XYZ file of C-alpha atoms in Angstrom:
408
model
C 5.082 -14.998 9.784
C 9.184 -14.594 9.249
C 10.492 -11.726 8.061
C 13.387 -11.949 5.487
C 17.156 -11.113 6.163
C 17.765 -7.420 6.308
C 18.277 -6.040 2.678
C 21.449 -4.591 3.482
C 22.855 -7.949 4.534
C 25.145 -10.024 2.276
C 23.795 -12.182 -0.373
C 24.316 -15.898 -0.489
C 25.760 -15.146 -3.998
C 28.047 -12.432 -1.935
C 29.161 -15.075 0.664
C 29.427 -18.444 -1.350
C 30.268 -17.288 -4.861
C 28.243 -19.562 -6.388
C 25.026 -18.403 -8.594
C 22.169 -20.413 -8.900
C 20.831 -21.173 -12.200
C 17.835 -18.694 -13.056
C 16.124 -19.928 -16.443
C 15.067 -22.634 -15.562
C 12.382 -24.944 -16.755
C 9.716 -23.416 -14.746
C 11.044 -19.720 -15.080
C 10.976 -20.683 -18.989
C 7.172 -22.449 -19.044
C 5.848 -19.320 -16.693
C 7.682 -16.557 -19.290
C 5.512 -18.259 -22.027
C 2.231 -18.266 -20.074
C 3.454 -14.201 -19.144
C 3.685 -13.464 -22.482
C 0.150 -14.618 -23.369
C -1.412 -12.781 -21.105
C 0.270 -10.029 -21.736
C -0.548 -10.028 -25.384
C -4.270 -11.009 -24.664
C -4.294 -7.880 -22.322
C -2.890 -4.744 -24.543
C -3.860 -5.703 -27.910
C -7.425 -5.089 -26.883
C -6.338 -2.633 -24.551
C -7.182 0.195 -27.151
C -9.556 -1.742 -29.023
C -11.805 -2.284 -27.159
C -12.368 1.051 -26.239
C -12.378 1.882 -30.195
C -15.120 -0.804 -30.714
C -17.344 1.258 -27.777
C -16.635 4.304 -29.122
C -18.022 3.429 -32.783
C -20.494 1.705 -31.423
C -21.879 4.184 -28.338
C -19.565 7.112 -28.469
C -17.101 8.223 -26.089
C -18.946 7.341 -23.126
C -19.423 4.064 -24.296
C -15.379 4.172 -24.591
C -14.883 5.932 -21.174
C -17.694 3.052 -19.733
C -15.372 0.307 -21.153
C -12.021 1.493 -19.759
C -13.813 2.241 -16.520
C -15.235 -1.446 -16.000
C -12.219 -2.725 -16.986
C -9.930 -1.058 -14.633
C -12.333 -1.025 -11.459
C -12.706 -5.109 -11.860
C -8.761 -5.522 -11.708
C -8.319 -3.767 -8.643
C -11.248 -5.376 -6.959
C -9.749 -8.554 -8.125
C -6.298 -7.472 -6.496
C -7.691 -7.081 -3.391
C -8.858 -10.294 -3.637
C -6.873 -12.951 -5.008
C -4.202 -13.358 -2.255
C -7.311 -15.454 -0.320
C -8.249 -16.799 -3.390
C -4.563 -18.089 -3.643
C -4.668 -18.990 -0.203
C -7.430 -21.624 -0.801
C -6.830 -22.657 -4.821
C -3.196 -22.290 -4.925
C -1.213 -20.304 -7.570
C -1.542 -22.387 -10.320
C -5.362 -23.672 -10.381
C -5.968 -19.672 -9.559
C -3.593 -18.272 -12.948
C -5.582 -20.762 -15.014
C -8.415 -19.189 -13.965
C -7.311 -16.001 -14.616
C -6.464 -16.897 -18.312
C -10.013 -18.558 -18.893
C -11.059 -15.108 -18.324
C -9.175 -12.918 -19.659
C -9.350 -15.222 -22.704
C -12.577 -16.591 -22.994
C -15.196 -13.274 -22.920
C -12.653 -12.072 -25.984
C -14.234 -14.167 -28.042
C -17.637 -13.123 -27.827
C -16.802 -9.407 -27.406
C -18.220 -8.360 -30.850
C -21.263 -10.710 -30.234
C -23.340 -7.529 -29.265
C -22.231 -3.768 -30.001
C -24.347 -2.647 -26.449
C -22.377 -0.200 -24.102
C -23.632 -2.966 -21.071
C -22.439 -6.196 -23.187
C -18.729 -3.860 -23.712
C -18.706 -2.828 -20.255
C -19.790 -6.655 -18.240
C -16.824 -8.411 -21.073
C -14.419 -5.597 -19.946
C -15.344 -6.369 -16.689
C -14.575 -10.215 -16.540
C -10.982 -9.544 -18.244
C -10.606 -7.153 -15.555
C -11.226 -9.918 -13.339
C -8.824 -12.305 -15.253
C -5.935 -9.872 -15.321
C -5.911 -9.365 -11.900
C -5.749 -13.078 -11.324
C -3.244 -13.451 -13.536
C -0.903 -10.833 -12.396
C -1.287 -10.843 -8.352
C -1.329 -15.189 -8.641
C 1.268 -15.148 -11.435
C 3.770 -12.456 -10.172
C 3.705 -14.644 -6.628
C 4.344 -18.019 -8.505
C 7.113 -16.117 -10.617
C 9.196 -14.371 -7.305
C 8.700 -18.679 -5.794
C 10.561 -19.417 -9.183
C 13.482 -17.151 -9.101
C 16.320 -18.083 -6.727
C 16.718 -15.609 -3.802
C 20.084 -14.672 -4.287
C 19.211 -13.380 -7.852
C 15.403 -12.301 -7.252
C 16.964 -8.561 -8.460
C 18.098 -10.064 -12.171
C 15.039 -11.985 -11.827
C 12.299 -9.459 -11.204
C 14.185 -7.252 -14.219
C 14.047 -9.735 -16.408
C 10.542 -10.278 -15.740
C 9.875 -6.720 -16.345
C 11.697 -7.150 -20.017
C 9.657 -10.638 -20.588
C 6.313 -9.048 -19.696
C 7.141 -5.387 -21.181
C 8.246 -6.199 -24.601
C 4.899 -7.804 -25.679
C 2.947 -5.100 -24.465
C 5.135 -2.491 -26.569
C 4.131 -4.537 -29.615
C 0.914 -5.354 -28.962
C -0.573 -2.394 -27.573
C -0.207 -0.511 -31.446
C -0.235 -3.477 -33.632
C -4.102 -3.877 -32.066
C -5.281 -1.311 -33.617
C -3.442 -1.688 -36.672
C -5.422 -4.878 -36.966
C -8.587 -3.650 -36.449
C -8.210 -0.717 -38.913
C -7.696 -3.868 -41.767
C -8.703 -6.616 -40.464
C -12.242 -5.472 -38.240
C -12.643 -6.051 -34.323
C -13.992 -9.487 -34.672
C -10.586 -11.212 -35.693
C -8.604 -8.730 -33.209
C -10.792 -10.008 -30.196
C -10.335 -13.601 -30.895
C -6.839 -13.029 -31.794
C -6.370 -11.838 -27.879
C -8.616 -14.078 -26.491
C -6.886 -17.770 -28.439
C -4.035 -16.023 -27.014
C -4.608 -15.923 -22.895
C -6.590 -19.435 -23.835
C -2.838 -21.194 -25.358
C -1.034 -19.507 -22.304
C -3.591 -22.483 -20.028
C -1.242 -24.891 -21.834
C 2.466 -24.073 -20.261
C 0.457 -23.234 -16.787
C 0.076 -26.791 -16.509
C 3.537 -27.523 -16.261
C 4.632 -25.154 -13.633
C 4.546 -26.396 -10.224
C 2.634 -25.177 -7.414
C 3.997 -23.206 -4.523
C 1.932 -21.930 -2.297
C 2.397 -23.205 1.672
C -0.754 -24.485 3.720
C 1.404 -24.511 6.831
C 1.093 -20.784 7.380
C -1.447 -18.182 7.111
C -0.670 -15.682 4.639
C 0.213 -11.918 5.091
C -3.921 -10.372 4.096
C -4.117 -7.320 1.758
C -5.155 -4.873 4.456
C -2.763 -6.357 7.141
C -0.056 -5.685 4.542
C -1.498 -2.273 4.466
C -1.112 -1.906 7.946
C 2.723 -3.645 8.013
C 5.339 -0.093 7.858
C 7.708 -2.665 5.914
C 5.151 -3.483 3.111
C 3.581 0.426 3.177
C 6.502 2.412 2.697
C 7.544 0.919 -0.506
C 4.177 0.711 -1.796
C 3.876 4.278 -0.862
C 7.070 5.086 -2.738
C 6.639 3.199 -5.476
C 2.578 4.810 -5.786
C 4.257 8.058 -6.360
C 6.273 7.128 -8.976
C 3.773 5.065 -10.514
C 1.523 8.675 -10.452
C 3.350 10.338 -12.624
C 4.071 7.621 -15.231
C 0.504 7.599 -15.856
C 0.628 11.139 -15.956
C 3.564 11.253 -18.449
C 2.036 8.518 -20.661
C -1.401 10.032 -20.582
C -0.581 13.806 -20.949
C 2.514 14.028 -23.014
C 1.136 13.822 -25.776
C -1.550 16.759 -25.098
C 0.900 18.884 -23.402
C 3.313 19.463 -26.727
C 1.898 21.456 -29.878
C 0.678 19.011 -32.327
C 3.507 19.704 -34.824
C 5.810 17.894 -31.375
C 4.151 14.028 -32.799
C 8.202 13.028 -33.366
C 9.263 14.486 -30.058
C 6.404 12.316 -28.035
C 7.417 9.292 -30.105
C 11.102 9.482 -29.038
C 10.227 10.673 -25.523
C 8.070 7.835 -24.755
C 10.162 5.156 -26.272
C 13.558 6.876 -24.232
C 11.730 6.571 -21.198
C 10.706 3.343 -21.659
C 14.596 2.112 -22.965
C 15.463 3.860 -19.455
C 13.581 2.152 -17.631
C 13.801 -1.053 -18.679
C 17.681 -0.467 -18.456
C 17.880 0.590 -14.891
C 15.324 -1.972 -13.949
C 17.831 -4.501 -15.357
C 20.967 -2.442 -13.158
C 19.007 -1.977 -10.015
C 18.194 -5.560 -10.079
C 21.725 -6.812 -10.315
C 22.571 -4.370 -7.922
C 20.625 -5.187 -5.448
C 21.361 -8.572 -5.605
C 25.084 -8.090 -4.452
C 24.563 -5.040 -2.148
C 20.861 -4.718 -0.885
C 17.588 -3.214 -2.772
C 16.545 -0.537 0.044
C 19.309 1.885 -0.875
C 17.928 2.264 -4.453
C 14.423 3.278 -3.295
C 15.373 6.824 -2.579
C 17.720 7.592 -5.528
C 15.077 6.093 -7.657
C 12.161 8.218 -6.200
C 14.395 11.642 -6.771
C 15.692 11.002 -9.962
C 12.202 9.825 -10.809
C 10.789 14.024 -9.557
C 13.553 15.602 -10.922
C 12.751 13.692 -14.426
C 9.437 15.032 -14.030
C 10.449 18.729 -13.349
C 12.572 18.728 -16.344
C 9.540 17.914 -18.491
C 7.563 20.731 -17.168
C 9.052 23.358 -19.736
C 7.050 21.553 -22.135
C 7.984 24.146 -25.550
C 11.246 23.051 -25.078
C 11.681 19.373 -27.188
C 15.492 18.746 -25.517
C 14.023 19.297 -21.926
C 10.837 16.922 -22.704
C 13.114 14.263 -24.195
C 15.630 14.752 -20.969
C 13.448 14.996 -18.333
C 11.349 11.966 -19.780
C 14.553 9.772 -20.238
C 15.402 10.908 -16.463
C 12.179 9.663 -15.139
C 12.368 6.434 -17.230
C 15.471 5.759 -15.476
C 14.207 6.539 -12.095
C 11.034 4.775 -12.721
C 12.536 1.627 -13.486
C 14.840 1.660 -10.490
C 11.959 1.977 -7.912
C 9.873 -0.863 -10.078
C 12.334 -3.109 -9.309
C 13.869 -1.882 -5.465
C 10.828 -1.892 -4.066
C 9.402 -4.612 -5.680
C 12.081 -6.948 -4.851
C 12.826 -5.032 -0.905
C 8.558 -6.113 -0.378
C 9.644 -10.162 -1.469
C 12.629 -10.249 0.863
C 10.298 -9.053 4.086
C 7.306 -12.007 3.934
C 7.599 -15.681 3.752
C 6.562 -17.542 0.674
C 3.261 -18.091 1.509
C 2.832 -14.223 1.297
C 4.017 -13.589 -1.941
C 0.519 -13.544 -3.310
C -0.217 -10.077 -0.781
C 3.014 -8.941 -2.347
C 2.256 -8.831 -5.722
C -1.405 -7.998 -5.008
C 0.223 -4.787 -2.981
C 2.607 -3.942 -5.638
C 0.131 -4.064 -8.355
C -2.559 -2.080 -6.661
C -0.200 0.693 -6.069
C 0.899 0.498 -10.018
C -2.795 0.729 -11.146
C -4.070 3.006 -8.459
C -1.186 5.260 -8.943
C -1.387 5.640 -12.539
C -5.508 5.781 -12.363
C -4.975 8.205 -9.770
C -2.776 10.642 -11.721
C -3.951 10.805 -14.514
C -7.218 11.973 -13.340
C -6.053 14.368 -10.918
C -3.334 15.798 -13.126
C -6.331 16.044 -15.768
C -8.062 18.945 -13.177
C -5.074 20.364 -11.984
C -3.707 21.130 -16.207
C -7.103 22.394 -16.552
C -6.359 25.465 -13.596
C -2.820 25.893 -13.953
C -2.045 24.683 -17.342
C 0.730 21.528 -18.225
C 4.002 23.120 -17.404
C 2.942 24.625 -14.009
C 0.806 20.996 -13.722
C 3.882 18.698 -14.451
C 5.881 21.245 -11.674
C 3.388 20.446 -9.170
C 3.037 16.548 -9.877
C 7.520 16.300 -9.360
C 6.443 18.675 -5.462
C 4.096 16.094 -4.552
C 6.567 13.195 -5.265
C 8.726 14.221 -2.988
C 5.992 13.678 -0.267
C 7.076 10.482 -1.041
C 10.732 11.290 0.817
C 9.875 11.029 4.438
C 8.211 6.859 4.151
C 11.428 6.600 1.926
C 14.311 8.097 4.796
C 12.062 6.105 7.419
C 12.428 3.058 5.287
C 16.358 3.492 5.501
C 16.511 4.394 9.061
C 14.526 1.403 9.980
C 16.193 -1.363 7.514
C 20.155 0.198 8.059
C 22.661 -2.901 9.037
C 22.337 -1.947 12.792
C 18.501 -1.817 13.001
C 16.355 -5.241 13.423
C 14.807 -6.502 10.286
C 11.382 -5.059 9.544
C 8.771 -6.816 10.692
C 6.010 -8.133 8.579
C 3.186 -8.582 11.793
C 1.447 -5.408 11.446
C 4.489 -3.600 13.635
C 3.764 0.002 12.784
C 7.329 0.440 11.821
């Protein structure tokens, strides 16, 4: 396994002044496929926990959810092998069959176990699709400009799942489940389509980095650990926001949510540029204190300025440490471990977000949300010490980081 060049180290772009094109064909085809899945995945992301609900109740609902989200991290775990043996492409078109295909016989049956084993295929699907899809999209992006790349990703990928994620149930409410589901499920299906014109990337010639090795590689864990915290309280904010402000607050949630999403697709765009010309592993840090102090504003929750500051403030730190440590975790493994990338990445997106919300759910419960939202921005900054190691290990005059399980 080779490690990358040091992120601090100048960019080809820096050194030749040339820049290689970045939409290209491929990029183009794969940004199609991206946004079908992404579509497919939020419009029933509320839906089908709606359908459940009407159907079973709110455990139903809860049962649904549940299934989904346990399936897509136990697929993250393991598609990087799956990659290893199918390749990326025959393993995204697999992904798309099912996150597509059990859509369209969701409403088939209204049984809590019929909702829950559906959920759980998509579940399955998605994480195919995103752990073998974000690999094949970092192959596609030229190095020099993986930054831009990964942000515009992020945009590509983000803005359907703004739309889709409300306009689902807006559907349902006029046009039933039944035409919703298929809706979702034609869509992952047409994705197969553009999938087929993508070429494949993955290398035979050398065994790729494994989940838990990656786990156990100080260059892959400390941005994964940085970017888990962050990742915490963005499920926290998304989940809880709207519970912690009176109910009169509906317009101040509205424009806090969308100004922290605006942020953060912003600064994922800036931190991606910038680390293209002057390295990604100085942004980590920044992006993991602005994201705690965003966090700590928010905790006066009667006050609307403060919400719609702090939330703006975390938006903007949030997207920053999507995209440093995202694109910091590329640079450090070959190609062939792009796959354990993304898988990494992802797990610590989901996990964090699963994570938070639940315990931020017991600790509001004790302490109540402003003292809650205090505590969540402390335990960020546990986050810190993996992110000063990080900068100690990677500065110009230390060795790259190695990606061989070197405890570093």
């Amino acid at each position: 396994m080779t490690a990358g060049p040091p992120p601090n180290s100048p960019t080809p772009e820096a050194t030749s002044g040339a820049r290689a094109t970045l939409l290209t064909r491929p990029l183009l085809l794969r940004f199609v496929s991206m946004v079908g899945a992404s579509l497919s995945f939020f419009l029933l992301l509320s839906v089908v926990p709606a359908y459940a609900a009407e159907r079973g109740g709110g455990g139903a609902a809860g049962l649904a959810t549940g299934s989904l989200m346990l399936a897509t991290v136990l697929g993250e775990l393991g598609t990087p092998r799956i990659v290893g043996r199918f390749r990326y492409r025959l393993t995204l078109i697999a992904g798309l069959f099912l996150l597509g295909a059990p859509a369209l016989v969701l409403t088939v049956s209204g049984q809590a176990a019929w909702i829950a084993a559906v959920c759980f295929v998509r579940g399955i699907g998605f994480a195919l699709t995103i752990v073998a899809g974000g690999a094949l999209t970092a192959s596609l992006i030229p190095d020099q400009r993986r930054g831009e790349g990964l942000a515009l990703v992020g945009v590509v990928s983000g803005v359907p799942s703004l739309v889709a994620l409300p306009l689902g149930l807006w559907l349902a409410g006029r046009v039933g489940y039944g035409p919703v589901a298929v809706t979702g499920g034609l869509a992952a299906l047409a994705a197969i389509v553009f999938v087929l014109g993508l070429p494949d990337r993955a290398e035979r010639e050398e065994q790729p980095l494994g989940v838990v090795r990656g786990l156990r590689t100080g260059a892959l864990l400390r941005p994964v650990l940085v970017f888990a915290a962050t990742a915490t309280a963005a499920g926290i904010v998304v989940t809880f926001l709207p519970l912690a402000l009176p109910s009169a607050s509906a317009g101040v949630v509205a424009a806090a949510l969308f100004v922290q999403t605006a942020a953060s697709t912003l600064t994922r765009w800036l931190a991606g540029r910038h680390g293209d010309r002057h390295g990604s592993a100085r942004l980590v840090l920044p992006g993991l204190l602005l994201s705690a102090a965003g966090v700590l504003v928010i905790a006066p929750t009667a006050d609307p300025v403060a919400v719609v500051a702090g939330t703006a403030l975390f938006g903007a730190g949030f997207g920053v440490t999507q995209n440093a440590t995202l694109a910091l975790m590329y640079t450090r493994v070959s190609a062939t471990s792009y796959g354990t990338v993304s898988a990494l990445w992802n797990l610590a997106y989901d996990g964090g977000m699963g994570v938070g919300a639940a315990g931020f759910g017991v600790a509001a419960g004790l302490t109540g949300y402003p003292w809650a939202f205090a505590l969540t921005a402390l335990l960020m900054l546990g986050a810190v010490a993996p992110a000063l190691r990080d900068r100690r290990v990677t500065a110009p005059s230390a060795q790259p980081p190695a990606v061989d399980g070197d405890p570093r």
